[in-house]
Amino acid sequence: MNFDQARFSRDDEYEPLLSEKDSTTVEVDSEGVLPDDLTRDELTLPALSEPQLARHYTRLSQMNYSVELGPYPLGSCTMKYNPSFTEDVAADPNAGVHPDRSDRTIQGTLGLLHGLQEYLADIGGMDAVTLQPPAGAAGEFTGILVAKAYHESRGDDRSEIIIPSSAHGTNFASAAMAGYDVVELPSDDDGRVDMEALDAAVSEETAALMLTNPNTLGLFERDIVDIAELVHDAGGLLYYDGANLNALLGRARPGDMGFDIMHYNVHKTFATPHGGGGPGAGPVGVVEELAEFLPSPMVRETAAGYEQYEPESSIGKVHGFAGNWLVLVKAYAYIARLGDAGLADASAKAVLNANYLASQLDLDVPYGPFHHEFAATSGDRDAADVAKRMLDYGVHPPTTKWPELVSQAMLTEPTEVEDKASLDDLAHAFNAAYADSDEALETAPSKTSARRIDQVSAARNPRLSWRALGDDE
Amino acid sequence: MTAGNGRRVGSPYAPHTDADEEAMLDAVGVDSAEDLFDIPGEVRFDGEFGVDSADEQELRNAMADLLSRNEELTEFLGRGHHAHYVPALVDDLSRRSEFLTSYTQYQPEIAQGFLQVLFEYQSMLVELTGLPVANCSMYDAATALAEAALLANRLRRGASGHRVLVPEHLHEGRLGVLENYLDGAEMEIGEYPMDDGAVDVETLADLVDDETVMVYAETPTVRGVIEERLADISDLAHDNDALFCIGSDLVALALLEEPASVGADVVVGEAGALGLGTAYGMGLGIFATREEYLRQVPGRLVGVSEDSADMRAFTLTLQTREQHIRKERATSNICTNQAWVALRTAMHMAWLGPDRLVDLATQAVTDARDLAARLDELSGVKAPLYDRHHFREFVVRTDQPAPAITNDLAGRGFAVHALDDHHLQVCITDANADAADGLVAAFEEVI
């Protein structure tokens, strides 16, 4: 595959900033509107014509990679194709209502939310689902608050959350935000939960164990039934991180494995666009016993139609309103489009793709068998350098140097949307980059809009706005 | 079973042909993809959810039908969540797939476009707030406020207490989120009273003490009142070594006093009013602060650097604050954020430019004033309730029961919020201004 990213440049900069194209200071004249002392004196912002803006943003778009340009095999991120039609559904003028509307006047919105609550509950094997958390990490935080409320309702004061060392960083941060101490759990030699270490870690202080299954190495935690029993026997709850749910659709459900709480990353599993970093949505599912603690509002169906209600012992709010509605519409549309058969097939193809790609690599791929992702290692070569070189072969590289369990890890998740030819291209990019000279690696990339960027100096001398740039030059 | 195009029936977005699949299975050394699922039998799910796959056209129609069950009402609703007219350019260019379907910019060389947009977004926030550091998004105003309180608490660890003071007129959603975020940090919330819709500064003075880590005030408030004594509130906070946090929105900031000039340490608020629309409460939280608090900022920051060709380039920076590196010691758990909404907001701001943005803000004051005056002329109606300057929205007192009025207005095609038995709230922006005559006429009929 040949690939050269667009590059627009002038002098010593790429596409100029809006402020460099035209920055205008206007005096704010509030006479007859507000007293002078309540208003600012002036405002400086770019003032460009619409054609100039159209050109600016189009140029910038061409200096950006996306899943519609090629494979995006970031491990644990599930960068699958985002269907076009879900955008149209979300853009339906009837979808854009204000959150203060009365239930009676927004039966369409509430009906869709109710339907999505049901879909997700069925897919996860959960009894109740809230759609309010606006991202996966917000879902984790919500789930942990629910666990906390549950323990407190029983007069049970527990202080610890157990998290495997290989877990997503958000798990740790979310547990800490909820006020818990984190107990980090090492992995055993085959990359899974070390049962002896878990046995030693679990105690009457354990509020919950947060687990990703399959884990971040793409390995299914085969001891899950024993793990659940161990945690439950100690009075703790089992939390499922849904980041890797794409590997299990229709074949295993967190609820059936003994998980009490889970979050869903709809921007991963259910193909809503990542939007350059968000918005996502992180619905949370729970078993019956925990349903009364979910955030308010929830949606239920009554004889008179759909209505919002506050669960009996609700933890309250985790978003100012109902969460990232437009994302939820897209997730609903995706699930309804694929149905049981499509979702199960997506998982089958995602798992097949990961294993096929792993089989085509010259790099060592420890552990296995894999579900939808695997951690290859670049051995004595720097994984970040290999990744930069892969850019020159026309693909986005995998997640690098994580999880730490594998040295120089290249965590790779091709998803189900790559065909064999595309996977062969990916394998070629891996293998060629891995085999390239030190010089080729260190000077890469050369076909992207920008060359290798100095991230150290960016952090050492933070310049975070065009004002800061002005000070500097 | 195969479809006509040689692809298996299943996910419409899995491109495998039968031949490809056979070759891949051979390479892996299994007979079927099912053999790759390493799931113990006892937790294996072999059931069905009962959802049939749907044809795209059929599903689009079905979802349009479902959403059309929403009544078509012209909304005069706000309470801190606003809609302005979104230019077509924003819809058109933000949906370019290079923006929409990209990921977080962990490989900056191939993500310069989005990084520059976010840098420009941060920069425009800096212009509007006067504060030198803005992050590139929080989920919404509520979570941004909560993160501000946590930041204040981290900075004021030595304080004898951990209290945040907020106005009694605080949107219930913001209060609810704040309570949940502060619980884990063992912080508490104190409410201070309002006087005729604005901060009762004298009573607040009695409440601020050395247990206070942050004082929060909004302008405009959830009831649309423009706060007149921000500098006094700032002094109260700073005299007690507390941080002063202002909640606002980008349109209001274009006209009202610059937060930095009245002593704000942090500015939070809702930005989705530019670029997003009502979206059933979906939003974009802004977060700006002083340089000295840079390393305590939650969320992502885009900074400037150079590439190996000595050209200016952008990158995510100061990531050691973030959860993927710092784990439980991170400044926040926020990871996936609202980047694409920030992109839309930046486009909308740039499209308006400074003149039209200030005009839009000025119009938010005059339109609210005019509409209130027209309603005030009706018998049994007082508008606005507070003798203050208003921005976009205001409270109306009605002799007739307010819930009945909103009900009757809905029957005439208008959505207005009932605050309680005899108070309504009405919000006007450029998105609904052309329906103001209709609203006034409908009001006259129903009271």
Coordinates of N, CA and C in Angstrom, one line a residue, chain A residues 5 12 14-16 18 20 26 32-33 37-40 44 46 50 53 56 60-61 63-68 72 74 77 79 82 85 87-89 94 96-98 100-101 104-106 108-109 134 137 148 172 174 177 179 192 220 222 247 250-251 253 273-279 308 315 317 319-320 324-325 333 337-340 345 353 371 388 416-417 451-455 457-459 463-467, chain B residues 11 13 15-16 24 34 37-38 40 45 48-51 53-54 56 59-60 63 66-67 70-71 75 78-79 81 95-105 107 109-114 116 119-120 122-123 127-128 139-140 173 177 180-181 183-184 253-258 278-282 294 302-308 311-312 315 317 323 327-328 333 336-340 351 353-355 369 389 407:
Chain A
Q5 N 0.3 11.2 3.4 CA -0.7 12.1 4.0 C -0.5 13.5 3.4
D12 N 7.8 28.1 8.1 CA 8.2 27.1 9.0 C 7.1 26.5 9.8
Y14 N 3.1 24.3 9.4 CA 2.1 23.6 8.5 C 0.9 24.6 8.4
E15 N -0.2 24.1 8.0 CA -1.4 24.9 7.8 C -1.5 26.0 8.9
P16 N -1.4 27.3 8.5 CA -1.4 28.3 9.6 C -2.6 28.3 10.5
L18 N -5.8 29.7 12.6 CA -6.9 30.7 12.3 C -6.4 32.1 12.7
E20 N -3.5 33.3 12.8 CA -2.5 33.8 11.9 C -3.1 34.3 10.5
V26 N -12.4 43.3 18.4 CA -13.5 44.2 18.3 C -13.7 44.9 19.7
G32 N -26.7 51.0 26.2 CA -28.1 50.8 26.1 C -28.5 49.3 26.3
V33 N -27.5 48.5 26.5 CA -27.8 47.1 26.7 C -27.5 46.7 28.2
D37 N -19.7 48.6 33.3 CA -18.9 47.8 34.2 C -19.3 46.3 34.3
L38 N -20.3 46.0 33.6 CA -20.7 44.5 33.5 C -20.1 43.8 32.3
T39 N -19.6 44.6 31.4 CA -19.1 44.0 30.1 C -17.6 44.2 29.9
R40 N -17.1 43.4 29.1 CA -15.7 43.4 28.7 C -15.5 44.6 27.8
T44 N -10.9 39.5 21.2 CA -10.1 39.2 20.0 C -10.3 37.7 19.6
P46 N -10.4 35.1 15.7 CA -10.3 35.1 14.3 C -11.6 35.6 13.6
E50 N -16.5 32.5 5.3 CA -16.9 31.1 5.3 C -16.1 30.3 4.3
L53 N -12.8 29.5 5.9 CA -13.0 28.5 7.0 C -13.1 27.1 6.4
H56 N -9.8 25.9 5.4 CA -9.0 25.7 6.6 C -9.3 24.3 7.2
L60 N -7.3 20.8 7.2 CA -6.9 20.1 8.5 C -7.4 18.7 8.5
S61 N -8.6 18.5 7.9 CA -9.2 17.1 7.9 C -8.2 16.2 7.1
M63 N -5.2 16.4 7.0 CA -4.0 16.1 7.7 C -4.3 15.2 8.9
N64 N -5.3 14.4 8.8 CA -5.8 13.5 9.9 C -6.1 12.2 9.4
Y65 N -5.7 11.2 10.2 CA -6.0 9.8 9.8 C -7.3 9.4 10.5
S66 N -8.0 8.5 9.8 CA -9.3 8.0 10.4 C -9.6 6.6 10.0
V67 N -10.6 6.0 10.6 CA -10.8 4.6 10.3 C -11.4 4.4 8.9
E68 N -11.8 5.5 8.3 CA -12.3 5.3 6.9 C -11.1 5.5 5.9
Y72 N -6.8 0.7 11.8 CA -6.5 1.6 13.0 C -6.4 0.6 14.1
L74 N -5.5 -0.1 17.1 CA -5.1 0.2 18.4 C -5.7 -0.8 19.4
C77 N -9.0 -0.5 21.9 CA -9.7 0.7 21.5 C -10.9 0.3 20.5
M79 N -11.3 0.1 17.1 CA -11.6 1.0 16.1 C -12.2 0.4 14.9
N82 N -17.5 2.8 11.3 CA -18.7 3.5 11.9 C -19.7 3.7 10.7
F85 N -25.1 5.3 8.0 CA -26.5 5.6 8.2 C -26.8 6.0 9.7
E87 N -25.3 8.1 11.4 CA -25.1 9.6 11.5 C -26.4 10.2 11.0
D88 N -27.0 9.7 10.0 CA -28.3 10.3 9.5 C -29.4 10.2 10.5
V89 N -29.4 9.0 11.2 CA -30.5 8.8 12.2 C -30.3 9.8 13.3
N94 N -36.1 15.4 14.8 CA -36.9 14.9 15.9 C -36.0 14.4 17.1
G96 N -33.5 16.0 18.3 CA -32.8 17.1 19.0 C -33.7 17.8 20.0
V97 N -34.2 17.1 21.0 CA -35.1 17.8 22.0 C -34.3 18.3 23.2
H98 N -34.9 19.3 23.9 CA -34.3 19.8 25.1 C -34.6 18.9 26.3
D100 N -35.4 19.4 29.3 CA -36.5 19.8 30.2 C -37.9 19.5 29.6
R101 N -38.0 18.9 28.4 CA -39.3 18.6 27.9 C -40.0 17.6 28.8
R104 N -44.3 13.2 28.4 CA -45.4 13.0 27.4 C -45.1 13.5 26.0
T105 N -44.3 14.5 26.0 CA -44.0 15.1 24.6 C -42.8 14.5 24.0
I106 N -42.1 13.6 24.6 CA -40.9 13.1 24.0 C -40.9 11.5 24.1
G108 N -40.8 9.5 21.7 CA -39.8 8.9 20.8 C -38.4 8.7 21.4
T109 N -38.0 9.8 22.0 CA -36.7 9.8 22.7 C -36.7 8.8 23.8
P134 N -21.3 9.4 30.4 CA -20.9 9.9 29.1 C -19.6 9.3 28.5
A137 N -14.9 5.6 31.3 CA -14.4 5.9 32.6 C -15.5 6.4 33.5
K148 N -20.5 1.0 46.1 CA -20.3 1.7 47.4 C -21.6 1.9 48.0
F172 N -8.1 2.3 37.8 CA -7.4 2.8 39.0 C -7.9 4.2 39.4
S174 N -10.7 5.7 38.5 CA -12.1 5.8 38.9 C -12.3 5.3 40.3
M177 N -11.1 7.9 42.6 CA -12.0 9.1 42.7 C -13.2 8.8 43.6
G179 N -13.0 7.2 46.2 CA -12.5 7.1 47.6 C -11.9 5.8 48.1
R192 N -2.8 -14.3 33.0 CA -4.1 -14.2 33.5 C -4.0 -13.8 35.0
F220 N -8.8 -14.9 27.6 CA -10.0 -15.1 28.4 C -9.6 -15.6 29.8
R222 N -10.0 -17.8 32.2 CA -10.7 -19.1 32.2 C -11.2 -19.5 33.6
A247 N -15.2 -9.0 21.8 CA -14.7 -10.4 21.6 C -15.8 -11.4 22.1
G250 N -22.6 -12.5 22.0 CA -23.4 -13.7 21.6 C -22.7 -15.0 22.1
R251 N -21.6 -15.0 22.7 CA -20.9 -16.2 23.1 C -20.7 -16.3 24.6
R253 N -21.7 -13.9 28.4 CA -22.3 -12.6 28.9 C -21.7 -12.4 30.3
P273 N -18.8 6.6 16.4 CA -17.5 7.1 16.1 C -16.8 7.7 17.3
H274 N -15.4 7.5 17.3 CA -14.7 8.1 18.4 C -14.5 9.6 18.4
G275 N -14.7 10.2 17.3 CA -14.8 11.6 17.2 C -13.5 12.3 17.6
G276 N -12.3 11.6 17.3 CA -11.0 12.2 17.7 C -10.8 12.2 19.2
G277 N -11.5 11.4 19.9 CA -11.3 11.4 21.4 C -12.6 11.4 22.2
G278 N -13.7 11.5 21.5 CA -15.0 11.5 22.1 C -16.0 12.4 21.3
P279 N -17.2 12.3 21.6 CA -17.9 11.7 22.7 C -18.1 10.2 22.6
Q308 N -39.8 8.7 32.8 CA -38.6 8.7 33.6 C -38.9 8.5 35.1
I315 N -28.0 6.7 43.4 CA -26.8 7.4 43.8 C -26.9 8.9 43.3
K317 N -26.7 11.7 40.3 CA -26.4 12.0 39.0 C -24.9 11.8 38.7
H319 N -24.0 12.9 35.3 CA -24.0 13.8 34.2 C -25.1 14.8 34.4
G320 N -24.9 16.0 33.9 CA -25.9 17.1 34.2 C -27.3 16.7 33.7
N324 N -24.7 11.3 26.9 CA -24.4 11.6 25.5 C -25.4 11.0 24.5
W325 N -26.6 11.7 24.4 CA -27.7 11.2 23.7 C -27.4 10.8 22.3
A333 N -29.0 2.2 16.8 CA -29.1 1.9 15.4 C -28.2 0.8 15.0
R337 N -29.4 -2.9 13.7 CA -29.0 -3.2 12.3 C -28.5 -4.6 12.3
L338 N -27.6 -4.9 13.2 CA -26.9 -6.2 13.2 C -27.7 -7.4 13.8
G339 N -28.5 -7.1 14.9 CA -29.2 -8.1 15.5 C -28.3 -9.2 16.1
D340 N -29.0 -10.2 16.6 CA -28.2 -11.3 17.2 C -27.2 -11.9 16.3
D345 N -21.6 -12.6 14.7 CA -20.7 -12.7 13.5 C -19.5 -11.7 13.7
N353 N -9.8 -12.5 12.9 CA -8.8 -11.5 12.4 C -7.6 -11.3 13.3
H371 N -8.2 -13.6 21.9 CA -9.6 -13.2 21.5 C -9.4 -12.1 20.5
K388 N 6.3 4.3 14.7 CA 6.4 5.4 13.8 C 6.8 5.0 12.4
E416 N -13.2 -6.6 13.3 CA -13.8 -7.5 12.3 C -13.9 -6.8 10.9
V417 N -13.6 -5.5 10.9 CA -13.9 -4.8 9.6 C -12.7 -4.9 8.6
R451 N 6.7 15.5 10.4 CA 7.7 14.5 10.7 C 7.7 14.2 12.2
R452 N 8.7 13.4 12.7 CA 8.7 13.0 14.1 C 8.7 14.3 15.0
I453 N 7.7 14.2 15.9 CA 7.5 15.4 16.8 C 8.1 15.2 18.1
D454 N 8.8 16.3 18.6 CA 9.5 16.3 19.9 C 8.5 16.5 21.0
Q455 N 8.1 15.4 21.6 CA 7.1 15.5 22.7 C 7.7 15.9 24.0
S457 N 10.0 18.4 24.5 CA 10.0 19.8 24.5 C 8.6 20.4 24.7
A458 N 7.6 19.7 24.1 CA 6.2 20.2 24.3 C 5.8 20.2 25.8
A459 N 6.3 19.2 26.5 CA 5.9 19.1 27.9 C 6.8 20.1 28.8
R463 N 3.2 25.3 25.6 CA 2.6 26.4 24.9 C 1.2 25.9 24.4
L464 N 0.2 26.4 25.1 CA -1.1 25.7 25.0 C -2.1 26.6 24.3
S465 N -1.7 27.8 23.8 CA -2.7 28.6 23.1 C -1.9 29.5 22.1
W466 N -2.6 30.1 21.2 CA -1.9 31.0 20.3 C -1.4 32.2 21.0
R467 N -2.0 32.6 22.1 CA -1.4 33.7 22.9 C 0.0 33.3 23.4
Chain B
S11 N -22.6 -9.9 10.2 CA -22.3 -8.5 10.2 C -22.2 -7.9 8.8
Y13 N -20.8 -5.3 8.1 CA -19.6 -4.6 8.1 C -18.3 -5.4 8.2
P15 N -16.1 -7.7 6.0 CA -15.9 -7.8 4.6 C -15.4 -9.1 4.0
H16 N -15.3 -10.1 4.9 CA -14.7 -11.4 4.5 C -15.5 -12.2 3.4
M24 N -7.7 -17.9 6.0 CA -7.3 -17.4 7.3 C -7.4 -18.5 8.3
E34 N -15.2 -20.6 15.6 CA -15.7 -20.9 16.9 C -14.6 -21.6 17.8
F37 N -12.6 -19.5 20.3 CA -13.2 -18.9 21.6 C -12.9 -19.8 22.7
D38 N -12.0 -19.2 23.6 CA -11.4 -20.0 24.7 C -12.3 -19.8 25.9
P40 N -14.8 -21.3 28.9 CA -15.3 -22.5 29.5 C -16.8 -22.8 29.3
F45 N -22.4 -18.7 26.4 CA -23.8 -18.3 26.2 C -24.2 -18.8 24.8
E48 N -30.1 -16.5 22.5 CA -30.2 -15.3 21.6 C -30.9 -14.2 22.3
F49 N -30.6 -13.0 21.9 CA -31.2 -11.8 22.5 C -32.6 -11.6 22.0
G50 N -32.8 -12.1 20.8 CA -34.2 -11.9 20.2 C -34.2 -10.7 19.4
V51 N -33.0 -10.2 18.9 CA -33.1 -9.0 18.0 C -32.8 -9.5 16.6
S53 N -31.8 -9.1 12.7 CA -31.0 -8.1 11.9 C -32.0 -7.3 11.1
A54 N -31.7 -6.1 10.8 CA -32.6 -5.2 10.0 C -31.9 -4.7 8.8
E56 N -30.9 -1.8 6.2 CA -30.7 -0.4 6.6 C -31.9 0.5 6.3
L59 N -34.7 0.0 8.7 CA -34.3 0.5 10.1 C -34.4 2.0 10.1
R60 N -33.9 2.6 9.1 CA -34.0 4.1 9.1 C -35.4 4.5 9.2
M63 N -36.7 3.9 12.7 CA -36.2 4.8 13.7 C -36.8 6.2 13.5
L66 N -40.1 6.1 15.1 CA -40.0 6.1 16.6 C -39.8 7.5 17.0
L67 N -38.8 8.2 16.4 CA -38.4 9.6 16.9 C -39.6 10.6 16.5
N70 N -41.9 12.0 19.1 CA -41.7 13.3 19.8 C -42.6 14.4 19.3
E71 N -43.3 15.1 20.1 CA -44.2 16.2 19.6 C -43.3 17.3 19.1
E75 N -39.3 25.2 21.3 CA -38.8 25.1 22.7 C -38.4 26.5 23.2
G78 N -34.4 26.4 28.7 CA -33.0 26.7 28.8 C -32.5 26.1 30.1
R79 N -32.5 26.9 31.2 CA -32.0 26.5 32.5 C -30.5 26.0 32.3
H81 N -29.0 25.1 29.6 CA -28.7 24.3 28.5 C -29.4 24.9 27.3
R95 N -18.6 16.4 10.0 CA -18.9 15.0 9.6 C -17.9 14.4 8.6
R96 N -16.9 15.2 8.2 CA -15.9 14.6 7.4 C -15.3 13.5 8.2
S97 N -15.2 12.3 7.5 CA -14.8 11.1 8.3 C -13.4 11.3 8.9
E98 N -12.5 12.1 8.3 CA -11.2 12.2 8.9 C -11.2 12.8 10.3
F99 N -12.3 13.6 10.6 CA -12.5 14.1 11.9 C -13.3 13.1 12.7
L100 N -14.5 12.7 12.1 CA -15.5 12.0 12.9 C -15.0 10.6 13.3
T101 N -14.3 9.9 12.5 CA -14.0 8.5 12.8 C -12.5 8.3 13.2
S102 N -11.9 9.4 13.6 CA -10.5 9.3 14.1 C -10.5 9.0 15.6
Y103 N -9.3 8.6 16.1 CA -9.2 8.3 17.5 C -8.4 9.4 18.2
T104 N -8.3 9.3 19.5 CA -7.4 10.2 20.3 C -6.0 10.2 19.6
Q105 N -5.4 11.4 19.7 CA -4.2 11.7 18.9 C -2.9 11.1 19.5
Q107 N -0.7 9.2 18.1 CA 0.3 9.3 17.1 C 0.2 10.7 16.5
E109 N 1.9 12.7 14.6 CA 2.4 13.0 13.2 C 1.3 12.7 12.2
I110 N 0.3 11.8 12.5 CA -0.7 11.5 11.6 C -2.1 12.1 12.0
A111 N -2.0 12.9 13.0 CA -3.3 13.5 13.6 C -3.1 15.0 13.7
Q112 N -2.3 15.6 12.9 CA -2.1 17.1 13.0 C -3.4 17.9 12.8
G113 N -4.3 17.4 12.0 CA -5.5 18.2 11.7 C -6.3 18.4 13.0
F114 N -6.6 17.3 13.6 CA -7.5 17.3 14.8 C -6.7 18.1 15.9
Q116 N -4.6 20.4 15.7 CA -4.6 21.9 15.5 C -6.0 22.5 15.8
F119 N -6.2 22.7 19.5 CA -5.3 23.8 19.9 C -6.0 25.2 19.7
E120 N -6.7 25.3 18.6 CA -7.4 26.5 18.3 C -8.6 26.7 19.2
Q122 N -8.8 25.5 22.3 CA -8.2 25.9 23.6 C -7.9 27.4 23.5
S123 N -7.3 27.9 22.4 CA -6.9 29.3 22.3 C -8.1 30.2 22.3
E127 N -9.0 33.3 24.9 CA -9.4 34.6 24.6 C -10.7 35.0 25.4
L128 N -11.6 34.1 25.5 CA -12.9 34.4 26.1 C -12.8 34.5 27.6
Y139 N -16.9 16.5 29.9 CA -18.2 16.0 29.4 C -19.2 17.1 29.3
D140 N -19.4 17.8 30.3 CA -20.5 18.9 30.4 C -20.2 19.8 31.5
G173 N -29.0 19.1 38.2 CA -28.1 18.1 37.6 C -26.6 18.4 38.0
V177 N -24.3 15.9 40.3 CA -22.9 15.4 39.9 C -21.9 15.9 40.9
N180 N -21.7 13.6 43.9 CA -21.1 12.3 43.6 C -19.6 12.4 43.5
Y181 N -19.1 13.4 42.8 CA -17.7 13.6 42.6 C -17.0 13.9 43.9
D183 N -17.9 13.1 47.0 CA -18.1 12.1 48.0 C -16.8 11.3 48.3
G184 N -16.2 10.9 47.2 CA -15.0 10.1 47.4 C -13.8 10.9 47.9
L253 N -19.7 34.9 27.7 CA -18.3 35.4 27.9 C -17.9 36.4 26.9
A254 N -18.5 36.3 25.7 CA -18.1 37.3 24.6 C -18.5 38.7 25.0
L255 N -19.5 38.8 25.9 CA -20.0 40.2 26.2 C -19.7 40.6 27.7
L256 N -19.8 39.6 28.6 CA -19.7 39.9 30.0 C -18.2 40.1 30.4
E257 N -18.1 40.7 31.6 CA -16.7 40.9 32.1 C -15.8 39.7 31.9
E258 N -14.6 39.9 31.6 CA -13.7 38.8 31.4 C -13.3 38.2 32.7
T278 N -29.6 21.2 21.2 CA -30.1 20.8 22.5 C -29.6 19.3 22.8
A279 N -29.7 18.5 21.8 CA -29.2 17.1 21.8 C -29.6 16.4 23.1
Y280 N -30.8 16.6 23.6 CA -31.3 16.0 24.8 C -30.3 16.0 26.0
G281 N -29.7 17.1 26.1 CA -28.8 17.3 27.3 C -27.4 17.0 27.1
M282 N -27.0 16.4 25.9 CA -25.6 16.2 25.6 C -24.9 17.6 25.6
L294 N -1.4 24.5 36.2 CA -1.4 23.7 35.0 C -1.2 22.2 35.3
V302 N -3.5 20.1 24.5 CA -2.7 20.1 23.2 C -1.7 21.2 23.3
G303 N -0.5 20.9 23.0 CA 0.6 21.9 23.0 C 1.3 22.0 21.7
V304 N 2.2 23.0 21.6 CA 3.0 23.2 20.4 C 4.4 22.6 20.6
S305 N 4.9 22.0 19.5 CA 6.3 21.5 19.5 C 6.8 21.7 18.1
E306 N 7.9 21.1 17.9 CA 8.5 21.1 16.5 C 8.7 19.7 16.1
D307 N 8.7 19.5 14.8 CA 9.1 18.1 14.3 C 10.5 18.1 13.8
S308 N 10.9 17.0 13.3 CA 12.3 16.8 13.0 C 12.7 17.6 11.7
M311 N 9.7 22.2 11.7 CA 8.4 22.8 11.5 C 7.5 22.7 12.7
R312 N 6.7 23.8 12.9 CA 5.8 23.8 14.1 C 4.8 22.6 13.9
T315 N 0.9 18.4 19.5 CA 0.9 17.1 20.2 C 0.1 17.2 21.5
T317 N 0.0 16.9 25.3 CA 1.1 17.1 26.2 C 0.8 17.0 27.7
Q323 N -4.6 9.4 33.4 CA -4.8 8.1 34.0 C -4.0 7.0 33.3
K327 N -2.3 6.5 36.6 CA -3.2 5.6 37.2 C -4.0 6.2 38.4
E328 N -3.9 5.6 39.6 CA -4.8 6.1 40.7 C -4.3 7.5 41.2
N333 N -10.2 10.9 36.1 CA -10.3 9.6 35.4 C -10.7 9.9 33.9
T336 N -11.8 9.2 27.4 CA -12.7 9.6 26.3 C -13.4 10.9 26.7
N337 N -13.3 11.9 25.9 CA -13.9 13.2 26.3 C -14.9 13.6 25.2
Q338 N -15.0 14.9 24.9 CA -16.0 15.4 24.0 C -15.3 16.1 22.8
A339 N -14.2 15.5 22.3 CA -13.3 16.2 21.4 C -14.1 16.6 20.1
W340 N -14.9 15.8 19.6 CA -15.7 16.1 18.4 C -16.6 17.2 18.6
W351 N -16.8 30.6 12.8 CA -17.8 31.0 11.8 C -18.4 32.4 12.2
G353 N -17.0 34.6 14.3 CA -16.0 35.6 14.5 C -16.4 36.5 15.6
P354 N -15.5 37.5 16.0 CA -15.8 38.3 17.2 C -17.0 39.2 17.1
D355 N -17.2 39.8 15.9 CA -18.4 40.7 15.7 C -19.7 40.0 16.0
R369 N -34.9 40.8 27.4 CA -35.6 42.0 28.0 C -36.9 42.3 27.2
H389 N -30.4 42.3 35.4 CA -30.1 42.1 33.9 C -30.2 40.6 33.7
N407 N -48.9 23.3 30.2 CA -49.7 22.2 29.5 C -50.5 22.8 28.3

